PDB file of C-alpha atoms in Angstrom:
ATOM      1  CA  MET A   1     -42.687 -15.549 -16.099  1.00  0.00           C
ATOM      2  CA  GLN A   2     -40.373 -12.363 -16.727  1.00  0.00           C
ATOM      3  CA  GLU A   3     -38.648 -13.906 -19.506  1.00  0.00           C
ATOM      4  CA  ASN A   4     -41.658 -15.425 -21.039  1.00  0.00           C
ATOM      5  CA  LYS A   5     -43.913 -12.638 -19.816  1.00  0.00           C
ATOM      6  CA  PHE A   6     -46.971 -14.767 -19.212  1.00  0.00           C
ATOM      7  CA  ASP A   7     -50.211 -12.857 -17.945  1.00  0.00           C
ATOM      8  CA  VAL A   8     -51.040 -15.729 -16.006  1.00  0.00           C
ATOM      9  CA  LEU A   9     -49.253 -18.693 -14.364  1.00  0.00           C
ATOM     10  CA  ALA A  10     -51.393 -21.206 -12.780  1.00  0.00           C
ATOM     11  CA  VAL A  11     -49.803 -23.718 -10.245  1.00  0.00           C
ATOM     12  CA  SER A  12     -51.246 -27.206  -9.167  1.00  0.00           C
ATOM     13  CA  GLU A  13     -49.534 -28.838  -6.023  1.00  0.00           C
ATOM     14  CA  SER A  14     -48.263 -25.592  -4.799  1.00  0.00           C
ATOM     15  CA  TRP A  15     -47.323 -27.192  -1.466  1.00  0.00           C
ATOM     16  CA  LEU A  16     -48.196 -23.899   0.296  1.00  0.00           C
ATOM     17  CA  THR A  17     -49.639 -23.634   3.766  1.00  0.00           C
ATOM     18  CA  ALA A  18     -50.139 -20.937   6.041  1.00  0.00           C
ATOM     19  CA  SER A  19     -46.814 -20.595   7.478  1.00  0.00           C
ATOM     20  CA  VAL A  20     -45.786 -19.132   3.973  1.00  0.00           C
ATOM     21  CA  ARG A  21     -46.553 -15.816   3.553  1.00  0.00           C
ATOM     22  CA  ASN A  22     -47.255 -14.231  -0.027  1.00  0.00           C
ATOM     23  CA  GLU A  23     -43.940 -12.010   0.379  1.00  0.00           C
ATOM     24  CA  GLU A  24     -42.098 -15.247   0.537  1.00  0.00           C
ATOM     25  CA  VAL A  25     -43.260 -16.289  -2.768  1.00  0.00           C
ATOM     26  CA  GLU A  26     -44.222 -13.303  -4.863  1.00  0.00           C
ATOM     27  CA  ILE A  27     -43.333 -12.439  -8.343  1.00  0.00           C
ATOM     28  CA  PHE A  28     -43.004  -8.782  -8.988  1.00  0.00           C
ATOM     29  CA  GLY A  29     -45.523  -7.335 -11.052  1.00  0.00           C
ATOM     30  CA  TYR A  30     -48.213 -10.396 -10.215  1.00  0.00           C
ATOM     31  CA  SER A  31     -50.704 -10.612  -7.621  1.00  0.00           C
ATOM     32  CA  LEU A  32     -51.048 -14.041  -5.844  1.00  0.00           C
ATOM     33  CA  SER A  33     -54.187 -15.869  -5.255  1.00  0.00           C
ATOM     34  CA  ARG A  34     -53.983 -19.172  -2.963  1.00  0.00           C
ATOM     35  CA  LEU A  35     -55.864 -22.107  -2.361  1.00  0.00           C
ATOM     36  CA  ASP A  36     -53.721 -24.224   0.463  1.00  0.00           C
ATOM     37  CA  ARG A  37     -54.597 -27.759   1.284  1.00  0.00           C
ATOM     38  CA  ARG A  38     -55.069 -27.810   5.272  1.00  0.00           C
ATOM     39  CA  GLY A  39     -54.527 -30.653   7.325  1.00  0.00           C
ATOM     40  CA  ARG A  40     -52.533 -32.504   5.186  1.00  0.00           C
ATOM     41  CA  SER A  41     -49.158 -31.820   3.429  1.00  0.00           C
ATOM     42  CA  GLY A  42     -48.800 -31.432  -0.379  1.00  0.00           C
ATOM     43  CA  GLY A  43     -51.512 -30.050  -2.747  1.00  0.00           C
ATOM     44  CA  GLY A  44     -52.673 -26.972  -3.187  1.00  0.00           C
ATOM     45  CA  VAL A  45     -53.004 -24.487  -5.864  1.00  0.00           C
ATOM     46  CA  CYS A  46     -52.680 -21.008  -6.692  1.00  0.00           C
ATOM     47  CA  ALA A  47     -52.586 -18.659  -9.733  1.00  0.00           C
ATOM     48  CA  TYR A  48     -50.155 -15.737 -10.614  1.00  0.00           C
ATOM     49  CA  ILE A  49     -52.118 -12.934 -12.591  1.00  0.00           C
ATOM     50  CA  LYS A  50     -50.322  -9.966 -13.854  1.00  0.00           C
ATOM     51  CA  SER A  51     -51.155  -6.512 -11.600  1.00  0.00           C
ATOM     52  CA  SER A  52     -52.160  -4.940 -14.812  1.00  0.00           C
ATOM     53  CA  LEU A  53     -55.601  -7.137 -14.902  1.00  0.00           C
ATOM     54  CA  LYS A  54     -58.288  -7.180 -13.167  1.00  0.00           C
ATOM     55  CA  LYS A  55     -58.862 -10.309 -11.073  1.00  0.00           C
ATOM     56  CA  LYS A  56     -61.651 -11.386  -8.556  1.00  0.00           C
ATOM     57  CA  VAL A  57     -61.869 -14.807  -6.519  1.00  0.00           C
ATOM     58  CA  LEU A  58     -65.233 -16.546  -6.783  1.00  0.00           C
ATOM     59  CA  ARG A  59     -65.327 -17.599  -3.261  1.00  0.00           C
ATOM     60  CA  ASP A  60     -68.755 -19.329  -3.456  1.00  0.00           C
ATOM     61  CA  LEU A  61     -66.981 -21.470  -6.237  1.00  0.00           C
ATOM     62  CA  THR A  62     -63.713 -22.086  -4.925  1.00  0.00           C
ATOM     63  CA  GLU A  63     -63.359 -24.853  -2.429  1.00  0.00           C
ATOM     64  CA  ILE A  64     -61.300 -28.364  -1.453  1.00  0.00           C
ATOM     65  CA  SER A  65     -63.653 -30.947  -1.204  1.00  0.00           C
ATOM     66  CA  GLU A  66     -63.873 -33.895   1.439  1.00  0.00           C
ATOM     67  CA  SER A  67     -62.428 -36.198  -1.534  1.00  0.00           C
ATOM     68  CA  GLY A  68     -59.510 -33.982  -2.122  1.00  0.00           C
ATOM     69  CA  PHE A  69     -60.411 -31.993  -5.280  1.00  0.00           C
ATOM     70  CA  HIS A  70     -58.993 -28.721  -5.359  1.00  0.00           C
ATOM     71  CA  GLN A  71     -60.873 -25.883  -7.459  1.00  0.00           C
ATOM     72  CA  LEU A  72     -59.937 -22.090  -7.424  1.00  0.00           C
ATOM     73  CA  TRP A  73     -61.946 -19.921  -9.259  1.00  0.00           C
ATOM     74  CA  LEU A  74     -61.155 -16.784 -10.884  1.00  0.00           C
ATOM     75  CA  GLN A  75     -62.774 -14.168 -12.824  1.00  0.00           C
ATOM     76  CA  ILE A  76     -60.177 -12.404 -15.320  1.00  0.00           C
ATOM     77  CA  GLN A  77     -60.529  -9.204 -17.442  1.00  0.00           C
ATOM     78  CA  HIS A  78     -58.128  -7.272 -19.419  1.00  0.00           C
ATOM     79  CA  LYS A  79     -58.803  -3.578 -19.881  1.00  0.00           C
ATOM     80  CA  LYS A  80     -62.369  -3.345 -21.536  1.00  0.00           C
ATOM     81  CA  LEU A  81     -61.507  -6.661 -23.142  1.00  0.00           C
ATOM     82  CA  LYS A  82     -64.606  -9.311 -22.073  1.00  0.00           C
ATOM     83  CA  SER A  83     -63.623 -11.427 -18.960  1.00  0.00           C
ATOM     84  CA  PHE A  84     -63.438 -14.934 -18.822  1.00  0.00           C
ATOM     85  CA  LEU A  85     -63.267 -17.739 -15.787  1.00  0.00           C
ATOM     86  CA  LEU A  86     -60.315 -19.525 -14.794  1.00  0.00           C
ATOM     87  CA  CYS A  87     -60.346 -22.534 -12.609  1.00  0.00           C
ATOM     88  CA  VAL A  88     -57.456 -23.851 -11.228  1.00  0.00           C
ATOM     89  CA  CYS A  89     -57.601 -27.376  -9.980  1.00  0.00           C
ATOM     90  CA  TYR A  90     -56.134 -30.414  -8.935  1.00  0.00           C
ATOM     91  CA  ARG A  91     -57.050 -33.997  -8.629  1.00  0.00           C
ATOM     92  CA  PRO A  92     -54.873 -35.915  -6.026  1.00  0.00           C
ATOM     93  CA  PRO A  93     -54.166 -39.755  -6.997  1.00  0.00           C
ATOM     94  CA  ASP A  94     -55.839 -40.874  -4.229  1.00  0.00           C
ATOM     95  CA  SER A  95     -58.735 -39.023  -5.002  1.00  0.00           C
ATOM     96  CA  PRO A  96     -61.599 -40.923  -6.502  1.00  0.00           C
ATOM     97  CA  VAL A  97     -62.357 -39.725 -10.301  1.00  0.00           C
ATOM     98  CA  SER A  98     -66.411 -39.481  -9.078  1.00  0.00           C
ATOM     99  CA  CYS A  99     -64.848 -36.140  -7.631  1.00  0.00           C
ATOM    100  CA  PHE A 100     -65.665 -34.837 -11.264  1.00  0.00           C
ATOM    101  CA  THR A 101     -69.477 -35.313 -11.164  1.00  0.00           C
ATOM    102  CA  ASN A 102     -69.627 -35.235  -7.206  1.00  0.00           C
ATOM    103  CA  ASN A 103     -67.654 -32.180  -6.639  1.00  0.00           C
ATOM    104  CA  PHE A 104     -66.527 -30.302  -9.656  1.00  0.00           C
ATOM    105  CA  MET A 105     -70.179 -30.443 -11.898  1.00  0.00           C
ATOM    106  CA  ASP A 106     -71.955 -28.534  -9.611  1.00  0.00           C
ATOM    107  CA  ASN A 107     -69.576 -25.462  -9.567  1.00  0.00           C
ATOM    108  CA  TYR A 108     -69.141 -25.664 -13.247  1.00  0.00           C
ATOM    109  CA  ILE A 109     -72.678 -25.244 -13.940  1.00  0.00           C
ATOM    110  CA  LYS A 110     -73.079 -22.567 -11.278  1.00  0.00           C
ATOM    111  CA  ALA A 111     -70.128 -21.019 -13.155  1.00  0.00           C
ATOM    112  CA  LEU A 112     -71.933 -21.082 -16.439  1.00  0.00           C
ATOM    113  CA  THR A 113     -74.385 -18.905 -15.274  1.00  0.00           C
ATOM    114  CA  PHE A 114     -72.132 -16.258 -15.173  1.00  0.00           C
ATOM    115  CA  GLY A 115     -72.332 -16.093 -18.861  1.00  0.00           C
ATOM    116  CA  LYS A 116     -68.390 -16.396 -19.260  1.00  0.00           C
ATOM    117  CA  ASP A 117     -65.746 -18.273 -21.133  1.00  0.00           C
ATOM    118  CA  ILE A 118     -64.271 -20.720 -19.194  1.00  0.00           C
ATOM    119  CA  ILE A 119     -60.678 -21.828 -19.061  1.00  0.00           C
ATOM    120  CA  ILE A 120     -59.665 -25.126 -16.743  1.00  0.00           C
ATOM    121  CA  ALA A 121     -56.193 -25.605 -16.133  1.00  0.00           C
ATOM    122  CA  GLY A 122     -54.479 -28.043 -13.757  1.00  0.00           C
ATOM    123  CA  ASP A 123     -53.166 -31.756 -12.643  1.00  0.00           C
ATOM    124  CA  LEU A 124     -56.047 -34.303 -12.794  1.00  0.00           C
ATOM    125  CA  ASN A 125     -53.790 -37.282 -12.596  1.00  0.00           C
ATOM    126  CA  CYS A 126     -55.766 -38.827 -15.339  1.00  0.00           C
ATOM    127  CA  ASP A 127     -53.248 -40.193 -18.285  1.00  0.00           C
ATOM    128  CA  LEU A 128     -55.370 -39.271 -21.384  1.00  0.00           C
ATOM    129  CA  LEU A 129     -52.525 -41.097 -23.539  1.00  0.00           C
ATOM    130  CA  LYS A 130     -53.947 -44.242 -21.894  1.00  0.00           C
ATOM    131  CA  THR A 131     -57.410 -45.958 -22.275  1.00  0.00           C
ATOM    132  CA  ALA A 132     -57.937 -46.840 -19.054  1.00  0.00           C
ATOM    133  CA  GLN A 133     -60.787 -45.874 -16.479  1.00  0.00           C
ATOM    134  CA  GLU A 134     -59.904 -42.720 -15.454  1.00  0.00           C
ATOM    135  CA  ALA A 135     -58.782 -41.343 -19.257  1.00  0.00           C
ATOM    136  CA  LYS A 136     -62.590 -42.713 -20.283  1.00  0.00           C
ATOM    137  CA  VAL A 137     -63.951 -40.869 -17.016  1.00  0.00           C
ATOM    138  CA  LEU A 138     -62.531 -37.403 -17.912  1.00  0.00           C
ATOM    139  CA  ASN A 139     -63.200 -37.893 -21.487  1.00  0.00           C
ATOM    140  CA  ASP A 140     -66.751 -38.616 -20.525  1.00  0.00           C
ATOM    141  CA  PHE A 141     -67.218 -35.857 -18.167  1.00  0.00           C
ATOM    142  CA  CYS A 142     -65.757 -33.256 -20.982  1.00  0.00           C
ATOM    143  CA  HIS A 143     -68.048 -34.990 -23.424  1.00  0.00           C
ATOM    144  CA  CYS A 144     -71.244 -34.450 -20.992  1.00  0.00           C
ATOM    145  CA  LEU A 145     -69.992 -30.662 -20.368  1.00  0.00           C
ATOM    146  CA  ASN A 146     -69.238 -29.600 -23.783  1.00  0.00           C
ATOM    147  CA  LEU A 147     -65.678 -29.083 -22.693  1.00  0.00           C
ATOM    148  CA  THR A 148     -62.573 -29.092 -25.434  1.00  0.00           C
ATOM    149  CA  GLN A 149     -59.184 -30.263 -23.697  1.00  0.00           C
ATOM    150  CA  LEU A 150     -56.795 -28.651 -25.742  1.00  0.00           C
ATOM    151  CA  ILE A 151     -53.225 -30.621 -24.741  1.00  0.00           C
ATOM    152  CA  ASP A 152     -52.415 -33.599 -27.089  1.00  0.00           C
ATOM    153  CA  LYS A 153     -48.874 -33.898 -26.102  1.00  0.00           C
ATOM    154  CA  PRO A 154     -46.952 -35.595 -22.814  1.00  0.00           C
ATOM    155  CA  THR A 155     -46.798 -33.229 -19.771  1.00  0.00           C
ATOM    156  CA  ARG A 156     -44.615 -35.691 -17.583  1.00  0.00           C
ATOM    157  CA  VAL A 157     -41.867 -37.422 -19.305  1.00  0.00           C
ATOM    158  CA  THR A 158     -39.139 -39.332 -17.311  1.00  0.00           C
ATOM    159  CA  SER A 159     -36.456 -41.910 -18.030  1.00  0.00           C
ATOM    160  CA  ARG A 160     -39.501 -44.640 -17.635  1.00  0.00           C
ATOM    161  CA  SER A 161     -42.690 -43.338 -18.446  1.00  0.00           C
ATOM    162  CA  SER A 162     -44.581 -40.621 -20.449  1.00  0.00           C
ATOM    163  CA  THR A 163     -47.984 -39.350 -19.384  1.00  0.00           C
ATOM    164  CA  LEU A 164     -50.415 -36.611 -20.148  1.00  0.00           C
ATOM    165  CA  ILE A 165     -52.300 -35.698 -16.723  1.00  0.00           C
ATOM    166  CA  ASP A 166     -52.220 -31.972 -16.983  1.00  0.00           C
ATOM    167  CA  VAL A 167     -54.839 -30.517 -19.064  1.00  0.00           C
ATOM    168  CA  MET A 168     -56.129 -27.308 -20.544  1.00  0.00           C
ATOM    169  CA  MET A 169     -59.893 -27.423 -20.792  1.00  0.00           C
ATOM    170  CA  THR A 170     -62.320 -24.619 -22.374  1.00  0.00           C
ATOM    171  CA  SER A 171     -65.978 -24.187 -22.565  1.00  0.00           C
ATOM    172  CA  ASN A 172     -65.184 -22.477 -25.709  1.00  0.00           C
ATOM    173  CA  LYS A 173     -62.671 -23.461 -28.591  1.00  0.00           C
ATOM    174  CA  ASP A 174     -63.216 -20.469 -30.508  1.00  0.00           C
ATOM    175  CA  LEU A 175     -61.579 -18.448 -27.610  1.00  0.00           C
ATOM    176  CA  ILE A 176     -58.485 -20.194 -28.385  1.00  0.00           C
ATOM    177  CA  ALA A 177     -55.427 -18.644 -30.305  1.00  0.00           C
ATOM    178  CA  GLU A 178     -52.716 -21.479 -29.872  1.00  0.00           C
ATOM    179  CA  SER A 179     -52.339 -24.060 -27.058  1.00  0.00           C
ATOM    180  CA  GLY A 180     -49.467 -26.653 -26.335  1.00  0.00           C
ATOM    181  CA  VAL A 181     -46.922 -27.801 -24.173  1.00  0.00           C
ATOM    182  CA  LEU A 182     -43.756 -25.948 -23.175  1.00  0.00           C
ATOM    183  CA  GLU A 183     -40.623 -28.280 -22.045  1.00  0.00           C
ATOM    184  CA  THR A 184     -39.338 -26.514 -18.912  1.00  0.00           C
ATOM    185  CA  TYR A 185     -37.374 -28.394 -16.393  1.00  0.00           C
ATOM    186  CA  ILE A 186     -38.145 -25.983 -13.388  1.00  0.00           C
ATOM    187  CA  SER A 187     -40.572 -29.533 -12.140  1.00  0.00           C
ATOM    188  CA  ASP A 188     -40.967 -32.799 -13.083  1.00  0.00           C
ATOM    189  CA  HIS A 189     -44.083 -31.325 -14.973  1.00  0.00           C
ATOM    190  CA  PHE A 190     -43.590 -29.337 -18.284  1.00  0.00           C
ATOM    191  CA  LEU A 191     -45.715 -26.417 -18.606  1.00  0.00           C
ATOM    192  CA  VAL A 192     -49.065 -26.519 -20.741  1.00  0.00           C
ATOM    193  CA  TYR A 193     -50.327 -23.113 -22.280  1.00  0.00           C
ATOM    194  CA  CYS A 194     -53.029 -21.324 -24.165  1.00  0.00           C
ATOM    195  CA  SER A 195     -53.250 -17.971 -25.678  1.00  0.00           C
ATOM    196  CA  LEU A 196     -56.452 -16.153 -25.803  1.00  0.00           C
ATOM    197  CA  LYS A 197     -58.422 -14.167 -28.646  1.00  0.00           C
ATOM    198  CA  LEU A 198     -60.288 -11.942 -26.469  1.00  0.00           C
ATOM    199  CA  LYS A 199     -62.662  -9.334 -27.644  1.00  0.00           C
ATOM    200  CA  LEU A 200     -63.992  -5.833 -26.541  1.00  0.00           C
ATOM    201  CA  ILE A 201     -67.213  -5.919 -24.659  1.00  0.00           C
ATOM    202  CA  LYS A 202     -70.498  -5.112 -27.040  1.00  0.00           C
ATOM    203  CA  PRO A 203     -72.185  -2.108 -25.458  1.00  0.00           C
ATOM    204  CA  LEU A 204     -75.632  -2.688 -24.908  1.00  0.00           C
ATOM    205  CA  PHE A 205     -77.769  -1.145 -27.516  1.00  0.00           C
ATOM    206  CA  LYS A 206     -80.955   1.502 -26.909  1.00  0.00           C
ATOM    207  CA  THR A 207     -84.172   1.747 -28.816  1.00  0.00           C
ATOM    208  CA  ASP A 208     -86.919   4.166 -28.654  1.00  0.00           C
ATOM    209  CA  ILE A 209     -90.295   3.162 -28.170  1.00  0.00           C
ATOM    210  CA  THR A 210     -93.386   4.818 -27.773  1.00  0.00           C
ATOM    211  CA  ALA A 211     -95.564   3.557 -24.885  1.00  0.00           C
ATOM    212  CA  ARG A 212     -97.699   5.014 -21.926  1.00  0.00           C
ATOM    213  CA  SER A 213     -96.252   6.204 -19.081  1.00  0.00           C
ATOM    214  CA  TYR A 214     -98.137   5.051 -15.638  1.00  0.00           C
ATOM    215  CA  LYS A 215     -95.998   6.619 -13.136  1.00  0.00           C
ATOM    216  CA  HIS A 216     -98.546   9.080 -12.069  1.00  0.00           C
ATOM    217  CA  TYR A 217    -101.610   7.318 -12.974  1.00  0.00           C
ATOM    218  CA  ASP A 218    -104.733   7.595 -10.634  1.00  0.00           C
ATOM    219  CA  ARG A 219    -107.398   4.871 -10.975  1.00  0.00           C
ATOM    220  CA  ASN A 220    -110.066   6.759  -9.262  1.00  0.00           C
ATOM    221  CA  GLN A 221    -109.320   9.998 -11.103  1.00  0.00           C
ATOM    222  CA  PHE A 222    -109.764   8.109 -14.541  1.00  0.00           C
ATOM    223  CA  LEU A 223    -112.753   6.546 -13.755  1.00  0.00           C
ATOM    224  CA  CYS A 224    -114.211  10.185 -12.501  1.00  0.00           C
ATOM    225  CA  ASP A 225    -112.959  11.348 -15.954  1.00  0.00           C
ATOM    226  CA  LEU A 226    -114.960   8.624 -17.760  1.00  0.00           C
ATOM    227  CA  ALA A 227    -118.076   9.302 -15.853  1.00  0.00           C
ATOM    228  CA  CYS A 228    -118.134  12.874 -16.956  1.00  0.00           C
ATOM    229  CA  ILE A 229    -118.158  12.197 -20.753  1.00  0.00           C
ATOM    230  CA  PRO A 230    -121.410  12.465 -22.059  1.00  0.00           C
ATOM    231  CA  TRP A 231    -121.861   8.997 -23.873  1.00  0.00           C
ATOM    232  CA  HIS A 232    -125.643   9.497 -24.310  1.00  0.00           C
ATOM    233  CA  GLU A 233    -124.427  11.945 -26.902  1.00  0.00           C
ATOM    234  CA  ASN A 234    -123.937   8.763 -29.254  1.00  0.00           C
ATOM    235  CA  LEU A 235    -126.897   6.660 -28.793  1.00  0.00           C
ATOM    236  CA  PHE A 236    -128.898   7.792 -31.787  1.00  0.00           C
ATOM    237  CA  VAL A 237    -125.913   7.713 -34.207  1.00  0.00           C
ATOM    238  CA  GLU A 238    -126.683   4.998 -36.835  1.00  0.00           C
ATOM    239  CA  ASN A 239    -123.414   4.385 -38.417  1.00  0.00           C
ATOM    240  CA  VAL A 240    -121.279   1.989 -36.339  1.00  0.00           C
ATOM    241  CA  ASN A 241    -118.171   3.164 -37.480  1.00  0.00           C
ATOM    242  CA  ASP A 242    -119.069   6.496 -36.256  1.00  0.00           C
ATOM    243  CA  LYS A 243    -120.063   5.065 -32.635  1.00  0.00           C
ATOM    244  CA  LEU A 244    -116.850   3.148 -32.832  1.00  0.00           C
ATOM    245  CA  SER A 245    -114.868   6.640 -33.539  1.00  0.00           C
ATOM    246  CA  HIS A 246    -116.811   8.656 -30.951  1.00  0.00           C
ATOM    247  CA  PHE A 247    -116.285   6.005 -28.072  1.00  0.00           C
ATOM    248  CA  ASP A 248    -112.826   5.521 -29.107  1.00  0.00           C
ATOM    249  CA  SER A 249    -111.839   9.413 -29.285  1.00  0.00           C
ATOM    250  CA  ASN A 250    -113.349   9.609 -25.806  1.00  0.00           C
ATOM    251  CA  PHE A 251    -111.546   7.309 -24.001  1.00  0.00           C
ATOM    252  CA  GLN A 252    -108.171   7.652 -25.358  1.00  0.00           C
ATOM    253  CA  ASN A 253    -108.520  11.448 -24.236  1.00  0.00           C
ATOM    254  CA  ALA A 254    -109.201  10.427 -20.933  1.00  0.00           C
ATOM    255  CA  LEU A 255    -106.469   8.126 -20.958  1.00  0.00           C
ATOM    256  CA  THR A 256    -104.404  10.336 -22.071  1.00  0.00           C
ATOM    257  CA  ARG A 257    -104.965  12.717 -19.273  1.00  0.00           C
ATOM    258  CA  ASN A 258    -103.868  10.218 -16.565  1.00  0.00           C
ATOM    259  CA  ALA A 259    -101.388   8.308 -18.508  1.00  0.00           C
ATOM    260  CA  LEU A 260     -99.208  10.236 -20.811  1.00  0.00           C
ATOM    261  CA  ILE A 261     -97.817   8.975 -24.073  1.00  0.00           C
ATOM    262  CA  LYS A 262     -93.934   9.441 -24.176  1.00  0.00           C
ATOM    263  CA  THR A 263     -91.067   8.250 -25.933  1.00  0.00           C
ATOM    264  CA  MET A 264     -88.561   6.208 -23.914  1.00  0.00           C
ATOM    265  CA  LYS A 265     -85.246   4.265 -24.279  1.00  0.00           C
ATOM    266  CA  ILE A 266     -84.850   0.785 -23.438  1.00  0.00           C
ATOM    267  CA  ARG A 267     -81.716  -1.402 -22.922  1.00  0.00           C
ATOM    268  CA  HIS A 268     -81.482  -4.707 -24.541  1.00  0.00           C
ATOM    269  CA  ARG A 269     -79.876  -7.455 -22.869  1.00  0.00           C
ATOM    270  CA  GLN A 270     -78.106 -10.309 -24.827  1.00  0.00           C
ATOM    271  CA  VAL A 271     -80.497 -13.119 -23.032  1.00  0.00           C
ATOM    272  CA  PRO A 272     -83.454 -11.156 -21.688  1.00  0.00           C
ATOM    273  CA  PHE A 273     -85.506 -13.688 -21.146  1.00  0.00           C
ATOM    274  CA  VAL A 274     -82.879 -16.148 -19.118  1.00  0.00           C
ATOM    275  CA  ASP A 275     -83.204 -14.723 -15.867  1.00  0.00           C
ATOM    276  CA  ASP A 276     -82.368 -16.187 -12.242  1.00  0.00           C
ATOM    277  CA  GLU A 277     -85.610 -18.657 -12.223  1.00  0.00           C
ATOM    278  CA  ILE A 278     -84.587 -20.254 -15.341  1.00  0.00           C
ATOM    279  CA  LYS A 279     -80.688 -20.756 -14.766  1.00  0.00           C
ATOM    280  CA  GLU A 280     -81.959 -22.708 -11.667  1.00  0.00           C
ATOM    281  CA  LEU A 281     -84.431 -24.580 -13.496  1.00  0.00           C
ATOM    282  CA  MET A 282     -81.683 -25.595 -16.129  1.00  0.00           C
ATOM    283  CA  LYS A 283     -79.284 -26.441 -12.957  1.00  0.00           C
ATOM    284  CA  ASN A 284     -82.173 -29.037 -12.015  1.00  0.00           C
ATOM    285  CA  ARG A 285     -82.774 -30.135 -15.275  1.00  0.00           C
ATOM    286  CA  ASN A 286     -78.626 -30.686 -16.149  1.00  0.00           C
ATOM    287  CA  SER A 287     -78.731 -32.646 -12.575  1.00  0.00           C
ATOM    288  CA  TYR A 288     -81.462 -34.932 -13.410  1.00  0.00           C
ATOM    289  CA  THR A 289     -79.783 -35.519 -16.965  1.00  0.00           C
ATOM    290  CA  ASN A 290     -76.630 -36.375 -15.543  1.00  0.00           C
ATOM    291  CA  LEU A 291     -78.508 -39.217 -13.316  1.00  0.00           C
ATOM    292  CA  LEU A 292     -80.135 -40.992 -16.414  1.00  0.00           C
ATOM    293  CA  VAL A 293     -76.674 -41.034 -18.075  1.00  0.00           C
TER     294      VAL A 293
END
């Protein structure tokens, strides 16, 4: 970490337990976030985040499911650049591949509601160099969620085998500047990596609009003002345009006395019509779609 100046290091199969304190495995200049497996040895995931980065563990999404699938979700931001979500995951060999749809998919859809780019990294024990059923399930899962798998070289090489089981996936391929495999022998797995093209957050622009302010509007006072207008003076005017002008002038004057016309600034959200209700409907739609596939 110190030699290569990585900003984030994600670890699958950390083997950390509650008996191991953070101080025992800390790296100077980095903060540690952990998800330890309980009740069984092995497993566990963690992430070292450079101290200069802002990070937040998304606890509602972070879990180890009954099937054994690990997912540690974090939101990471560098200074004022746009933040992104990182999921460090691990699928044990004895965990069924159905965990992708049964345990991971729902949390991924929830993560999409944050409106952030997503990076997924970890050991999923599906050899993508082969055409076995496990690899097909993972590829179908990526296709269903529009995820791009970035790694295309072996990540675990022995004298007898060569497999690609450590993956890095993203919801936005344009976010990736570079990706690949680093041959390092501190583990029996090589490191997979990517570098990101982060952008500054676009400020919300403001627009001036002219509209009536009903902040101090009093309905009874408005009706009283309308009642005091001498509407009968317009009864014998023959020109219909003059009749309309007389009515409109009196009505608008009464309305202005009760609801002033003001110039206001409004902020524009990027997608103002996508509220929490619509996001929930989108989630339900996707779940029905998955059942039909």
